[in-house]
Short mmCIF file of C-alpha atoms in Angstrom, two decimals:
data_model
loop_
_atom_site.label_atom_id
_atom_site.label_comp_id
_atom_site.label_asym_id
_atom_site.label_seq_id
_atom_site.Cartn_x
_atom_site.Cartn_y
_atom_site.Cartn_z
CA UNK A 56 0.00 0.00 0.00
CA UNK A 57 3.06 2.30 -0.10
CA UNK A 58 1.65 3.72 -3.29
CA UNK A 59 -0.78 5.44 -1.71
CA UNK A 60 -1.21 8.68 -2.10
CA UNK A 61 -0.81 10.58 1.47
CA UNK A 62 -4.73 11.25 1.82
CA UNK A 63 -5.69 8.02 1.16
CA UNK A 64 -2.71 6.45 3.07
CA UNK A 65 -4.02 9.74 6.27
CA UNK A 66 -7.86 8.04 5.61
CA UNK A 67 -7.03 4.21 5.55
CA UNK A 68 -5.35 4.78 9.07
CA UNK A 69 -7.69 6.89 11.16
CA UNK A 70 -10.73 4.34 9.58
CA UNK A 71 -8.91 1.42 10.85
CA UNK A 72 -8.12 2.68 13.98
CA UNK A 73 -11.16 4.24 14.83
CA UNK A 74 -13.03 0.77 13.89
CA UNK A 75 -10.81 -0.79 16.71
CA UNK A 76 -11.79 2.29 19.28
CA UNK A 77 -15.14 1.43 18.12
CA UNK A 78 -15.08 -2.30 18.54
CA UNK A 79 -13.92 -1.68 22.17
CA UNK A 80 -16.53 1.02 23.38
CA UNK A 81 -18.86 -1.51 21.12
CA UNK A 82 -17.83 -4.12 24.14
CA UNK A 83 -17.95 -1.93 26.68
CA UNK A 84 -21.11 -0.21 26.26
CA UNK A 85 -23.20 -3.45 26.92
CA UNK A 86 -20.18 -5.58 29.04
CA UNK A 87 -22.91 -3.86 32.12
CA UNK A 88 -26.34 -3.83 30.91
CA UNK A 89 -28.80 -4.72 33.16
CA UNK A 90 -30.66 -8.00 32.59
CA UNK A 91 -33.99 -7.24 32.72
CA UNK A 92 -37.13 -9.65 34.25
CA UNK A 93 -40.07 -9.93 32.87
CA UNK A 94 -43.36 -9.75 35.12
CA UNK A 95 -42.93 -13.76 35.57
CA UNK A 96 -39.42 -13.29 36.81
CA UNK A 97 -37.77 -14.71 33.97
CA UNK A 98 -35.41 -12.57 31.69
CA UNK A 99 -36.98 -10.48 29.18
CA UNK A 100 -36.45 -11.32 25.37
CA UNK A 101 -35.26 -8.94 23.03
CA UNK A 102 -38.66 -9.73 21.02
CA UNK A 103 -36.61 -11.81 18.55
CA UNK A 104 -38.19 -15.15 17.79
CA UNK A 105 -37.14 -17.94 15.23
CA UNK A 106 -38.51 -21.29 14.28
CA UNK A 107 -41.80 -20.32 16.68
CA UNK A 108 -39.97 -20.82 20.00
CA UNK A 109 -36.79 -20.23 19.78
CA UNK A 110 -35.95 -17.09 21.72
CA UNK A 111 -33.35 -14.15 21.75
CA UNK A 112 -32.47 -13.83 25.85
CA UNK A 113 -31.74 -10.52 27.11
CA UNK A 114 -28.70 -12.09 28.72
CA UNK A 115 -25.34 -10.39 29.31
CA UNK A 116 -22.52 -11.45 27.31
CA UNK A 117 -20.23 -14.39 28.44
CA UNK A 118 -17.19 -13.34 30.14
CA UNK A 119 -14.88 -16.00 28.15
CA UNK A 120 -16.36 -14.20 24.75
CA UNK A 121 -16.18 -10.32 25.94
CA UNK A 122 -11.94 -11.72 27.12
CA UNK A 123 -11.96 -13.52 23.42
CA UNK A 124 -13.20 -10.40 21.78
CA UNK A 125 -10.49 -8.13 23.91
CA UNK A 126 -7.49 -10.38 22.57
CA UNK A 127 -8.78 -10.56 19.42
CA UNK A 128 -9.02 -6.55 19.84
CA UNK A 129 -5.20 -6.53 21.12
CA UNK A 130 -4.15 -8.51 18.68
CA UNK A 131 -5.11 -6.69 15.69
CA UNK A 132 -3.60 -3.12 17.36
CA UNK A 133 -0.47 -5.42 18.00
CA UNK A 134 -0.08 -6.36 14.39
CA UNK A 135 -0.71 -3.43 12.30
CA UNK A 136 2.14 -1.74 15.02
CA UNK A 137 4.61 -4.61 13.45
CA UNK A 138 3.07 -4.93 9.92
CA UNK A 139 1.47 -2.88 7.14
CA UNK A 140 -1.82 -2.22 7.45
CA UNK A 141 -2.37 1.31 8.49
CA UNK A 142 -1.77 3.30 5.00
CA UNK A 143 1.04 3.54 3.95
CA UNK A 144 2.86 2.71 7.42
CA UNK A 145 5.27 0.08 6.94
CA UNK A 146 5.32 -1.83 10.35
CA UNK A 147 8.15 -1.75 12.79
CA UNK A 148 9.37 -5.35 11.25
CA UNK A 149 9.52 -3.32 8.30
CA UNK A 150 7.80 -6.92 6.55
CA UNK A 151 7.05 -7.09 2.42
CA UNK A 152 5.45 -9.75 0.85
CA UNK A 153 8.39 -9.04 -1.91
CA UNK A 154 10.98 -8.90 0.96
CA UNK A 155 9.53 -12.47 2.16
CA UNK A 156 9.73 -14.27 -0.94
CA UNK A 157 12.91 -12.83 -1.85
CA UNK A 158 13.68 -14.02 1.06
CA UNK A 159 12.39 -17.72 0.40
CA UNK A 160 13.86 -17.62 -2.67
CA UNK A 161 17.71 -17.24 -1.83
CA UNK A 162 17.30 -19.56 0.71
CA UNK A 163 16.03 -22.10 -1.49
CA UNK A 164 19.32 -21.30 -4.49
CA UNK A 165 21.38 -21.72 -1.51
CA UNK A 166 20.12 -25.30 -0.45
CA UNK A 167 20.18 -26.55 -4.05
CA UNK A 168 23.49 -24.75 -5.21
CA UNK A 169 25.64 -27.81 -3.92
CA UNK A 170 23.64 -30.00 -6.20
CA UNK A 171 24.01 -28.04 -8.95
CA UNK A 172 27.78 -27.26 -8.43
CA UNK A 173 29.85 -30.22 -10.03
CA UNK A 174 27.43 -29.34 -13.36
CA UNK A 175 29.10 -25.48 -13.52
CA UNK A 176 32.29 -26.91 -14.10
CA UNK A 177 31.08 -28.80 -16.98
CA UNK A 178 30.35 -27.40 -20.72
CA UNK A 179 26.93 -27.22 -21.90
CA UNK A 180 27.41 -30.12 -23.83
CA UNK A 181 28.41 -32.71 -21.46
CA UNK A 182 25.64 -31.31 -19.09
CA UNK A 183 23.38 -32.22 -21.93
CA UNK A 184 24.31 -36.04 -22.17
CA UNK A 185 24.19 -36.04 -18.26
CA UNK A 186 20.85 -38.09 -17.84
CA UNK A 187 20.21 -36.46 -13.71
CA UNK A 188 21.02 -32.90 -15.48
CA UNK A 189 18.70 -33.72 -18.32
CA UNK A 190 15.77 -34.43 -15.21
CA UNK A 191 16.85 -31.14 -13.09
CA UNK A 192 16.76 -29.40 -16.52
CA UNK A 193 13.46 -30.51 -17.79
CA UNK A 194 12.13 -29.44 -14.38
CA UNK A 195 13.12 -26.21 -14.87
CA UNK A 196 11.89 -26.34 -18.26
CA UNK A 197 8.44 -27.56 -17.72
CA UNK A 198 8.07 -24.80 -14.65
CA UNK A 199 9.93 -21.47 -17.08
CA UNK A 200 9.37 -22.20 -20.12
CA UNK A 201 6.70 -24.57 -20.81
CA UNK A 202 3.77 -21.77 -20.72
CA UNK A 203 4.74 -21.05 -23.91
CA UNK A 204 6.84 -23.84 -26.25
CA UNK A 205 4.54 -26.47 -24.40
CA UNK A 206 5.43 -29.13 -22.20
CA UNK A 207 6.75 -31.63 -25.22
CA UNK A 208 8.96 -27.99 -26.43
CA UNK A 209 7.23 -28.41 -29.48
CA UNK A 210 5.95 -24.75 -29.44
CA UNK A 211 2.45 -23.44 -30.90
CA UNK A 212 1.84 -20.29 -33.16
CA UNK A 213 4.22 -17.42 -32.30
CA UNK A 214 6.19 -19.90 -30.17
CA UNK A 215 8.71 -21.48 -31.27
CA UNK A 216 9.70 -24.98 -31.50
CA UNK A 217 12.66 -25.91 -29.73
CA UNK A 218 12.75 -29.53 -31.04
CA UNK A 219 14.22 -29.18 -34.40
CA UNK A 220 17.27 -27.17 -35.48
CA UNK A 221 15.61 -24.42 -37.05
CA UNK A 222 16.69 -21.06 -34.71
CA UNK A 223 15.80 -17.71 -34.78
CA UNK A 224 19.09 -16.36 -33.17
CA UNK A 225 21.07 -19.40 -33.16
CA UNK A 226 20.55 -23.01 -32.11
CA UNK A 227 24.64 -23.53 -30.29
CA UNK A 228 24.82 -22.77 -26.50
CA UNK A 229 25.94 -19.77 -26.11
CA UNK A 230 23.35 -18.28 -28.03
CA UNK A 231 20.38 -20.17 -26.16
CA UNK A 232 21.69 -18.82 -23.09
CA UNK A 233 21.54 -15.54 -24.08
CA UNK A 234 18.20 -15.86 -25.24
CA UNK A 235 16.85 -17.14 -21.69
CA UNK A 236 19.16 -14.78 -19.73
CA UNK A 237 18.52 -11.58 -21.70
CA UNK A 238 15.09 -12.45 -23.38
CA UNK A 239 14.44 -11.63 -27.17
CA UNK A 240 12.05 -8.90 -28.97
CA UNK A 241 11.46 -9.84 -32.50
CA UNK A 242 10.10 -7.05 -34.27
CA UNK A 243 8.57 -7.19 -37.42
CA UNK A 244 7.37 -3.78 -38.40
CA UNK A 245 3.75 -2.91 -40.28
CA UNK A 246 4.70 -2.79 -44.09
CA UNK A 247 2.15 0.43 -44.13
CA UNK A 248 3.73 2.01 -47.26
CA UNK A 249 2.59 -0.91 -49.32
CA UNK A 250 -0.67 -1.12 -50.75
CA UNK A 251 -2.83 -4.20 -50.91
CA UNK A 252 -1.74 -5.35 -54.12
CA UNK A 253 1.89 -5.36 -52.85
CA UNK A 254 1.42 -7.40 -50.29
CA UNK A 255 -0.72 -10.12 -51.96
CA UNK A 256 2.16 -9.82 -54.63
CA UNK A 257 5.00 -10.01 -51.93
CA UNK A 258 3.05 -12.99 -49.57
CA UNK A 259 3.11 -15.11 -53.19
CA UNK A 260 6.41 -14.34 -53.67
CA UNK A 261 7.05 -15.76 -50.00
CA UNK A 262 5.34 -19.03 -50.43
CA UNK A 263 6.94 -19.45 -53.62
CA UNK A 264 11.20 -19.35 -51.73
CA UNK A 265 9.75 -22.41 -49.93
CA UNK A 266 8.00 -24.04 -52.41
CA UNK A 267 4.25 -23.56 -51.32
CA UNK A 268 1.54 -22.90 -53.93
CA UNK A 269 1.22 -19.66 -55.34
CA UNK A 270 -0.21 -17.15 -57.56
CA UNK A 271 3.25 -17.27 -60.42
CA UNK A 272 2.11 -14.21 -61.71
CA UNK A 273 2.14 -12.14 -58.34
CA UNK A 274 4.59 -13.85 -56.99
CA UNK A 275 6.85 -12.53 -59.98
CA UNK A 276 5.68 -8.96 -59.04
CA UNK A 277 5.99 -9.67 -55.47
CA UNK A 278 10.20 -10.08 -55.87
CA UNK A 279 10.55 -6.83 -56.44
CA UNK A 280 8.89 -5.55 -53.83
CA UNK A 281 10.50 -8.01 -51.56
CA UNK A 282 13.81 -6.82 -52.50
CA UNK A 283 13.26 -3.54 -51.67
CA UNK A 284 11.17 -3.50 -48.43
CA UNK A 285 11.93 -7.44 -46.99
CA UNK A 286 15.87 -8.18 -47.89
CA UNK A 287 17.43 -5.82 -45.44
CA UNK A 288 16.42 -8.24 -42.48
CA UNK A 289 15.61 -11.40 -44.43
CA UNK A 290 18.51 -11.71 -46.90
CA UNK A 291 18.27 -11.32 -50.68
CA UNK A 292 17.62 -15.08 -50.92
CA UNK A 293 15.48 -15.48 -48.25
CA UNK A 294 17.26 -17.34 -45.75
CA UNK A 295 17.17 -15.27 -42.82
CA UNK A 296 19.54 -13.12 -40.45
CA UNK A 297 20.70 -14.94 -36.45
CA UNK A 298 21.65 -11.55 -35.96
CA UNK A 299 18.55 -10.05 -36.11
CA UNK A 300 16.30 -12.85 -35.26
CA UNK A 301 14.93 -12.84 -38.79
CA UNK A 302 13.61 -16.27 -39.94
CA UNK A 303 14.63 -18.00 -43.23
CA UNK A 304 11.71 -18.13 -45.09
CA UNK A 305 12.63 -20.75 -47.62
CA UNK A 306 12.14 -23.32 -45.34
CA UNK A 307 8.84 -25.42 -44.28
CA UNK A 308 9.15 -23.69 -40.52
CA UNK A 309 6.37 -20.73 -40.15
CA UNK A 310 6.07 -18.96 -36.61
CA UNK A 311 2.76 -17.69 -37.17
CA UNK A 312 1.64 -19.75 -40.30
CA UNK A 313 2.52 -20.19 -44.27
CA UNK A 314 -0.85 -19.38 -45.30
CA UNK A 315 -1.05 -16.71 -48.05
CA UNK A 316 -3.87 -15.01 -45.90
CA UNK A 317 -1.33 -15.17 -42.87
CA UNK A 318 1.68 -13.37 -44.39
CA UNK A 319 -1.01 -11.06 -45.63
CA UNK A 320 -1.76 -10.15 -42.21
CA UNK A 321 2.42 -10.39 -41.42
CA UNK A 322 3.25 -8.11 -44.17
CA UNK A 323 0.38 -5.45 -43.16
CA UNK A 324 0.16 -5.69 -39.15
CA UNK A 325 3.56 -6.88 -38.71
CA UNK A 326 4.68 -9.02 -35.45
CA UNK A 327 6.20 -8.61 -32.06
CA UNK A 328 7.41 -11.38 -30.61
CA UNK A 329 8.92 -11.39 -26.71
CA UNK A 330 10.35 -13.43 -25.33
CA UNK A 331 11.01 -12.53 -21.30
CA UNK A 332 14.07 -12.40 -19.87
CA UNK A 333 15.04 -14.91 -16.76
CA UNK A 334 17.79 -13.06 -15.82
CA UNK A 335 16.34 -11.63 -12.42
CA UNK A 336 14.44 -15.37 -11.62
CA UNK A 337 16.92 -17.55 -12.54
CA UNK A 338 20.62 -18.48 -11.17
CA UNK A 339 23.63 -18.79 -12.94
CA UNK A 340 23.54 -22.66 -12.34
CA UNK A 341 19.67 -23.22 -13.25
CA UNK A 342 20.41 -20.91 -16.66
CA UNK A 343 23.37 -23.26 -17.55
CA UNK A 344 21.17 -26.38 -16.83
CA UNK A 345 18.18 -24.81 -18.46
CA UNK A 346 20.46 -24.08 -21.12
CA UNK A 347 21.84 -27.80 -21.95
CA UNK A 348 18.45 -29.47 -21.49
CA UNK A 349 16.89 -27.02 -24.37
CA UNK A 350 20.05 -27.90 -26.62
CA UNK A 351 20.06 -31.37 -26.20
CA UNK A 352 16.11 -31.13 -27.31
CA UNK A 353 17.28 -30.28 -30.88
CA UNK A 354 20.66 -32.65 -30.22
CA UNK A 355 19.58 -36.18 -29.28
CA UNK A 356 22.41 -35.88 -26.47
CA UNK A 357 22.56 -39.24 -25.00
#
């Protein structure tokens, strides 16, 4: 609540406090009310009646539940003095939820780091054909990763699959570790300078580097246009750029689909791809596991 703005954080406190003032006078008020007798003797009802008989007493309140409600009263001044609660007032403990499972979470890399320790003196590749790093790594996998490029890595539109050897910024080690400690952001800007017939022309000329069916005529239009708006990133021939995280599209791999109608909607919306960075969640040693357990997915390391 430390983003509150000091009138709201002034209002949150006096309300809470004055709720446990209010609780207590609350208790207080009626601890000594008289118990009133009816003309029979007995103790008047309050005139509340349920099921036909069954009567609301005019009875003091048990001592046991006026001590419970006290303590319970004590308690909650007690622990918005330690903890947030009050505004923006931060507790004596100075406690987070952040702090806490920051907290948690060093203490946990600390426990494991022994385990993982012979592995960081090993290269990615012997990690790889290590079959308990392989487990640790598909672990990690399946809990950071496996949102998106699915549990079996095989990816799913705009995901890619990390199964075959096809890479968008490079399929050895050192470049998958890069990708998972410093995330990726493949842009693919909106081709808006093009009119429609440019891009129908330019999406058959597409198909066509990869063999797909396609319109010849537009697609012989379309390599012009290609050249001049699509070969800076892609290559004159198609193939791609690591560098850049531009895909070879001469291939049969398609991020977001092959369909003429797709790279219609590529060419004229463009993409933007993301791909998060782990460097903040992650240690050294799980990154370097992580690492050679995607690798070997692609490698058949035994």
């Amino acid at each position: 609540m430390s983003d509150f703005s000091a009138g709201w954080s002034l209002y949150i406190g006096i309300v809470t406090a004055l709720g446990l003032v209010w609780c207590v006078w609350l208790l207080l008020a009626h601890r000594t009310r008289t118990v009133r007798l009816g003309a029979e003797g007995k103790i008047e009802d309050t005139g509340h009646v349920w099921d036909g008989d069954l009567r609301e007493l005019n009875n003091p309140l048990p001592r046991w539940w006026v001590w419970m409600f006290l303590i319970s009263v004590v308690f909650g001044a007690v622990y918005l003095a330690l903890y947030p609660g009050l505004g923006a007032y931060p507790g004596k403990l100075g406690y987070t939820t952040e702090k806490a499972h920051a907290e948690e979470v060093a203490e946990a890399n600390q426990a494991v780091k022994p385990v993982y320790a012979k592995y960081m003196a090993m290269d990615v590749k012997a990690v790889a054909a290590d079959d308990t790093a392989r487990g640790i790594g598909q672990r990690l996998f399946l809990n950071h990763c496996a949102q998106c490029h699915g549990s079996d890595a095989g990816g799913g539109k705009g995901y890619p699959n990390l199964t075959d050897r096809d890479w968008l910024y490079g399929g050895e080690p050192e470049a998958i570790k890069t990708s998972i400690v410093a995330g990726r952001s493949g842009v693919m800007p909106a081709f808006t300078q093009l009119d429609s017939g440019q891009i129908a022309d330019v999406a058959n000329y597409v198909r066509s580097l990869s063999n797909l069916a396609h319109d010849s005529l537009k697609s012989a239009r379309g390599k012009a246009v290609f050249a001049a708006n699509c070969a800076a990133c892609h290559g004159a021939d198609g193939h791609g750029n690591q560098a850049l995280g531009a895909p070879n599209l001469t291939d049969e791999v398609w991020l977001y689909g092959s369909s003429t109608q797709t790279l219609i909607e590529t060419v004229s919306r463009g993409r933007n791809g993301k791909m998060p960075a782990h460097e903040q969640t992650l240690t050294p040693e799980k990154v370097h596991l992580l690492t050679a357990y995607v690798w070997g997915l692609s490698n058949k390391a035994k």
